[in-house]
Amino acid sequence: MRSHEIDYKIFGEDIQIVEIELDPNETVIAEAGSMLFMEDGIMFETKMGDGSQPQQSLFGKLMQAGSRVLMGESIFMTHFTNRSNIKRKVAFAAPYPGTIKAVDLAQIMGNTLIVQKDAFLCAAMGTSISIHFNQRLGAGFFGGEGFILEKIQGDGMAFIHSGGVVIERQLNNETLRIDTGCVVGFEPQLQFDIERSGSLKSMVFGGEGIFLATLRGTGKVWIQSLPISKLIQRLTPYGGNASKESGSVLGGLGSLFEG
């Protein structure tokens, strides 16, 4: 299914919103509860699934709903459609301070983007949102995002959200080492793994933790400056229980490895 062609504007600095303009009968899909406002003529409907496969069976929809539960998302997605005969607008707000990044999936290798499990905000109708398993053991345990990631596929516009400032880097047969938890998304041909951050002294006293995320190959990667787990850690009295690897399957156990 070809994605709908939507127009958009992103407003704000530290806390952003994306305003999407829909032609008659155009639709945008979004995470439940992310809508900020919608103009008269926009109708919304909560559905089990992203609508990218209109002929999908009930079993398929249930499987997709189950995968969304594993990703920590709501079972349902909201579909916003312009039912008027003129252009109408609907806007979506980021769930916490940070940056909304517009990604044209038609310009991404394989029309596929791998993102952290809470990064998806909204997308043009026809975009598929599914589960992606991180098959590398080290990356799953210490990568900051665990084994469960999101796969966004399509040929239209998708919008992802992350904490702080987001930068886009193009790797050309290169290696990039990143603070764990700061990887927002990457193209699927890149190799994502975890490596030790340095010598024993550096790991214990350097303040960067034992592990760093490593991306190798040729492709694009998006990096966030302030993961929500790190923000929670700083705001919690006495440092809190949230560790640098709080997004991983280790949970609080990751704090045992911090310097």
Coordinates of C-alpha atoms in Angstrom, one line a residue:
M1 CA 0.0 0.0 0.0
R2 CA 1.5 3.3 -1.1
S3 CA 1.6 5.9 1.8
H4 CA -0.5 9.0 1.6
E5 CA 1.4 12.2 0.7
I6 CA 1.1 14.6 3.6
D7 CA 2.4 18.2 4.2
Y8 CA 3.8 19.2 7.6
K9 CA 5.4 21.9 9.7
I10 CA 7.3 21.4 13.0
F11 CA 7.0 24.1 15.6
G12 CA 8.9 24.8 18.8
E13 CA 12.4 24.5 20.2
D14 CA 12.8 22.4 23.4
I15 CA 9.2 21.0 23.3
Q16 CA 8.0 20.5 19.8
I17 CA 4.8 19.8 17.9
V18 CA 4.2 18.6 14.4
E19 CA 1.3 20.1 12.4
I20 CA 0.1 18.0 9.5
E21 CA -2.0 19.3 6.7
L22 CA -4.3 16.7 5.1
D23 CA -6.0 16.8 1.7
P24 CA -9.5 15.5 1.5
N25 CA -9.6 11.8 2.4
E26 CA -5.9 11.7 3.5
T27 CA -5.1 9.9 6.7
V28 CA -2.3 10.1 9.3
I29 CA -1.8 7.4 12.0
A30 CA -0.5 8.2 15.4
E31 CA 0.2 6.8 18.9
A32 CA -2.9 7.0 21.1
G33 CA -3.0 10.2 23.2
S34 CA -0.5 12.2 21.1
M35 CA -3.0 14.5 19.3
L36 CA -2.8 18.1 20.3
F37 CA -5.5 19.7 18.2
M38 CA -7.5 19.0 15.0
E39 CA -9.5 21.3 12.8
D40 CA -13.2 20.8 12.0
G41 CA -13.6 18.2 9.3
I42 CA -10.9 15.8 10.8
M43 CA -12.4 12.6 12.1
F44 CA -10.5 10.1 14.1
E45 CA -11.0 6.4 14.7
T46 CA -9.2 4.0 17.1
K47 CA -8.1 0.8 15.3
M48 CA -6.2 -2.3 16.2
G49 CA -3.3 -1.9 13.7
D50 CA -1.6 0.6 11.5
G51 CA -3.9 0.1 8.5
S52 CA -1.0 -0.7 6.1
Q53 CA -2.6 -4.1 5.3
P54 CA -6.4 -3.4 4.7
Q55 CA -7.1 -7.1 4.1
Q56 CA -5.3 -8.3 7.2
S57 CA -7.1 -11.1 9.0
L58 CA -8.3 -10.9 12.6
F59 CA -5.5 -13.2 13.7
G60 CA -3.0 -10.9 12.0
K61 CA -4.4 -7.9 13.8
L62 CA -4.2 -9.7 17.1
M63 CA -0.5 -10.7 16.4
Q64 CA 0.2 -7.1 15.6
A65 CA -1.5 -5.9 18.8
G66 CA 0.5 -8.4 20.8
S67 CA 3.8 -7.1 19.3
R68 CA 2.8 -3.6 20.3
V69 CA 2.3 -4.8 23.9
L70 CA 5.9 -6.2 23.8
M71 CA 7.1 -2.8 22.5
G72 CA 5.4 -1.1 25.5
E73 CA 2.9 0.7 23.3
S74 CA -0.9 0.9 23.4
I75 CA -2.7 -2.0 21.6
F76 CA -4.6 0.6 19.5
M77 CA -3.5 3.3 17.1
T78 CA -5.5 6.3 16.2
H79 CA -6.3 7.1 12.5
F80 CA -7.0 10.8 11.7
T81 CA -8.8 11.4 8.3
N82 CA -9.8 14.6 6.6
R83 CA -13.5 14.0 5.8
S84 CA -14.1 17.6 4.5
N85 CA -13.6 18.8 0.9
I86 CA -10.8 21.3 1.8
K87 CA -7.4 21.0 3.4
R88 CA -7.6 20.5 7.2
K89 CA -4.9 20.3 9.9
V90 CA -4.1 18.1 12.8
A91 CA -1.2 18.4 15.3
F92 CA 0.7 16.0 17.5
A93 CA 2.7 16.8 20.6
A94 CA 5.9 15.1 21.8
P95 CA 5.4 13.2 25.1
Y96 CA 8.4 14.8 26.8
P97 CA 11.0 17.6 26.1
G98 CA 13.0 16.9 23.0
T99 CA 13.0 16.9 19.2
I100 CA 10.6 15.7 16.5
K101 CA 12.4 14.4 13.5
A102 CA 10.7 14.1 10.1
V103 CA 12.0 11.1 8.1
D104 CA 11.1 10.5 4.4
L105 CA 11.1 6.7 4.3
A106 CA 11.4 6.8 0.5
Q107 CA 14.9 8.2 1.0
I108 CA 15.9 5.4 3.5
M109 CA 17.7 2.2 2.4
G110 CA 15.0 -0.5 1.9
N111 CA 12.3 2.0 3.0
T112 CA 12.9 0.7 6.5
L113 CA 14.0 2.4 9.7
I114 CA 14.9 0.8 13.1
V115 CA 14.1 3.0 16.1
Q116 CA 14.0 2.7 19.9
K117 CA 10.7 1.3 21.1
D118 CA 9.1 4.6 22.2
A119 CA 10.3 6.8 19.3
F120 CA 7.4 6.6 16.9
L121 CA 5.0 9.5 17.0
C122 CA 2.9 9.6 13.8
A123 CA 3.2 8.7 10.1
A124 CA 1.3 8.9 6.8
M125 CA -1.3 6.2 6.3
G126 CA 0.3 3.2 4.6
T127 CA 3.3 3.1 7.0
S128 CA 3.8 -0.2 8.7
I129 CA 4.9 -0.2 12.4
S130 CA 6.1 -3.6 13.6
I131 CA 8.4 -5.2 16.1
H132 CA 12.1 -5.7 15.5
F133 CA 14.2 -8.1 17.7
N134 CA 17.8 -7.2 18.5
Q135 CA 19.5 -10.5 17.9
R136 CA 22.8 -9.6 19.4
L137 CA 23.0 -10.7 23.0
G138 CA 25.3 -7.9 24.2
A139 CA 23.3 -5.2 22.5
G140 CA 20.1 -6.6 23.9
F141 CA 21.4 -6.6 27.5
F142 CA 23.5 -3.5 27.6
G143 CA 22.4 -1.4 24.6
G144 CA 20.0 0.8 26.5
E145 CA 17.0 -0.3 24.5
G146 CA 16.8 -4.0 25.2
F147 CA 16.0 -6.7 22.7
I148 CA 12.8 -5.0 21.5
L149 CA 13.0 -2.3 18.9
E150 CA 10.5 -0.8 16.4
K151 CA 10.6 -1.3 12.6
I152 CA 9.0 1.5 10.5
Q153 CA 8.4 0.7 6.9
G154 CA 6.9 2.6 4.0
D155 CA 7.4 5.2 1.3
G156 CA 6.0 8.3 3.0
M157 CA 6.7 10.6 5.9
A158 CA 7.2 9.3 9.4
F159 CA 7.9 11.3 12.6
I160 CA 10.0 10.1 15.4
H161 CA 10.6 11.8 18.8
S162 CA 13.5 11.6 21.2
G163 CA 15.0 13.5 24.1
G164 CA 17.1 16.7 23.8
V165 CA 18.7 17.5 20.5
V166 CA 18.7 15.0 17.7
I167 CA 21.5 14.8 15.1
E168 CA 21.8 12.8 11.9
R169 CA 25.1 11.2 11.0
Q170 CA 25.9 9.5 7.7
L171 CA 28.4 6.7 8.1
N172 CA 30.5 5.6 5.0
N173 CA 32.0 2.3 5.9
E174 CA 32.9 3.8 9.3
T175 CA 32.5 2.9 13.0
L176 CA 30.7 5.2 15.4
R177 CA 30.7 4.7 19.2
I178 CA 27.7 6.2 21.1
D179 CA 26.6 6.5 24.7
T180 CA 24.2 3.6 25.4
G181 CA 20.6 4.7 25.2
C182 CA 21.4 7.6 22.9
V183 CA 20.7 5.8 19.7
V184 CA 17.3 6.9 18.4
G185 CA 17.3 5.0 15.1
F186 CA 19.4 3.7 12.3
E187 CA 19.1 2.1 8.9
P188 CA 18.9 -1.7 9.0
Q189 CA 22.0 -2.4 7.0
L190 CA 24.2 -1.0 9.8
Q191 CA 25.6 -3.4 12.4
F192 CA 24.5 -2.5 15.9
D193 CA 26.5 -4.0 18.8
I194 CA 28.0 -3.2 22.2
E195 CA 31.6 -2.9 23.2
R196 CA 33.6 -2.1 26.3
S197 CA 34.2 1.6 26.7
G198 CA 37.9 1.3 27.4
S199 CA 40.4 0.1 30.0
L200 CA 39.3 -1.0 33.4
K201 CA 40.3 2.3 34.9
S202 CA 38.3 4.2 32.3
M203 CA 35.3 2.0 32.8
V204 CA 35.3 2.4 36.6
F205 CA 36.3 6.0 37.0
G206 CA 35.5 7.6 33.6
G207 CA 31.8 8.2 34.2
E208 CA 30.8 6.8 30.8
G209 CA 29.9 3.3 32.1
I210 CA 31.3 0.0 31.0
F211 CA 29.7 -0.2 27.6
L212 CA 29.2 1.9 24.5
A213 CA 26.9 1.3 21.6
T214 CA 28.8 0.7 18.3
L215 CA 27.4 1.1 14.8
R216 CA 29.4 -0.1 11.8
G217 CA 28.9 0.1 8.0
T218 CA 27.4 2.6 5.6
G219 CA 24.1 4.2 6.4
K220 CA 22.3 6.9 8.5
V221 CA 22.0 7.0 12.3
W222 CA 20.1 9.4 14.5
I223 CA 21.4 10.2 18.0
Q224 CA 19.7 11.9 20.9
S225 CA 21.5 14.1 23.5
L226 CA 19.2 13.3 26.4
P227 CA 17.5 9.9 26.7
I228 CA 14.4 9.9 28.9
S229 CA 16.0 7.4 31.2
K230 CA 18.9 9.7 31.8
L231 CA 16.5 12.6 32.4
I232 CA 14.5 10.6 35.0
Q233 CA 17.8 9.6 36.7
R234 CA 18.8 13.3 37.1
L235 CA 15.4 14.4 38.3
T236 CA 15.0 11.6 40.9
P237 CA 16.1 12.5 44.4
Y238 CA 19.5 11.1 45.4
G239 CA 20.1 9.8 41.8
G240 CA 17.1 7.5 41.9
N241 CA 17.0 3.9 40.8
A242 CA 17.1 4.6 37.1
S243 CA 20.5 3.6 35.7
K244 CA 22.2 4.5 32.4
E245 CA 21.0 1.1 31.1
S246 CA 17.5 1.5 32.5
G247 CA 16.0 0.9 29.1
S248 CA 17.7 -2.5 28.8
V249 CA 16.3 -5.8 29.9
L250 CA 18.6 -5.6 33.0
G251 CA 16.6 -2.7 34.4
G252 CA 18.1 -1.6 37.7
L253 CA 20.8 -4.3 37.6
G254 CA 22.7 -2.1 35.2
S255 CA 23.6 0.2 38.0
L256 CA 25.9 -2.4 39.4
F257 CA 28.1 -1.9 36.3
E258 CA 28.3 1.9 36.5
G259 CA 31.4 3.7 37.6

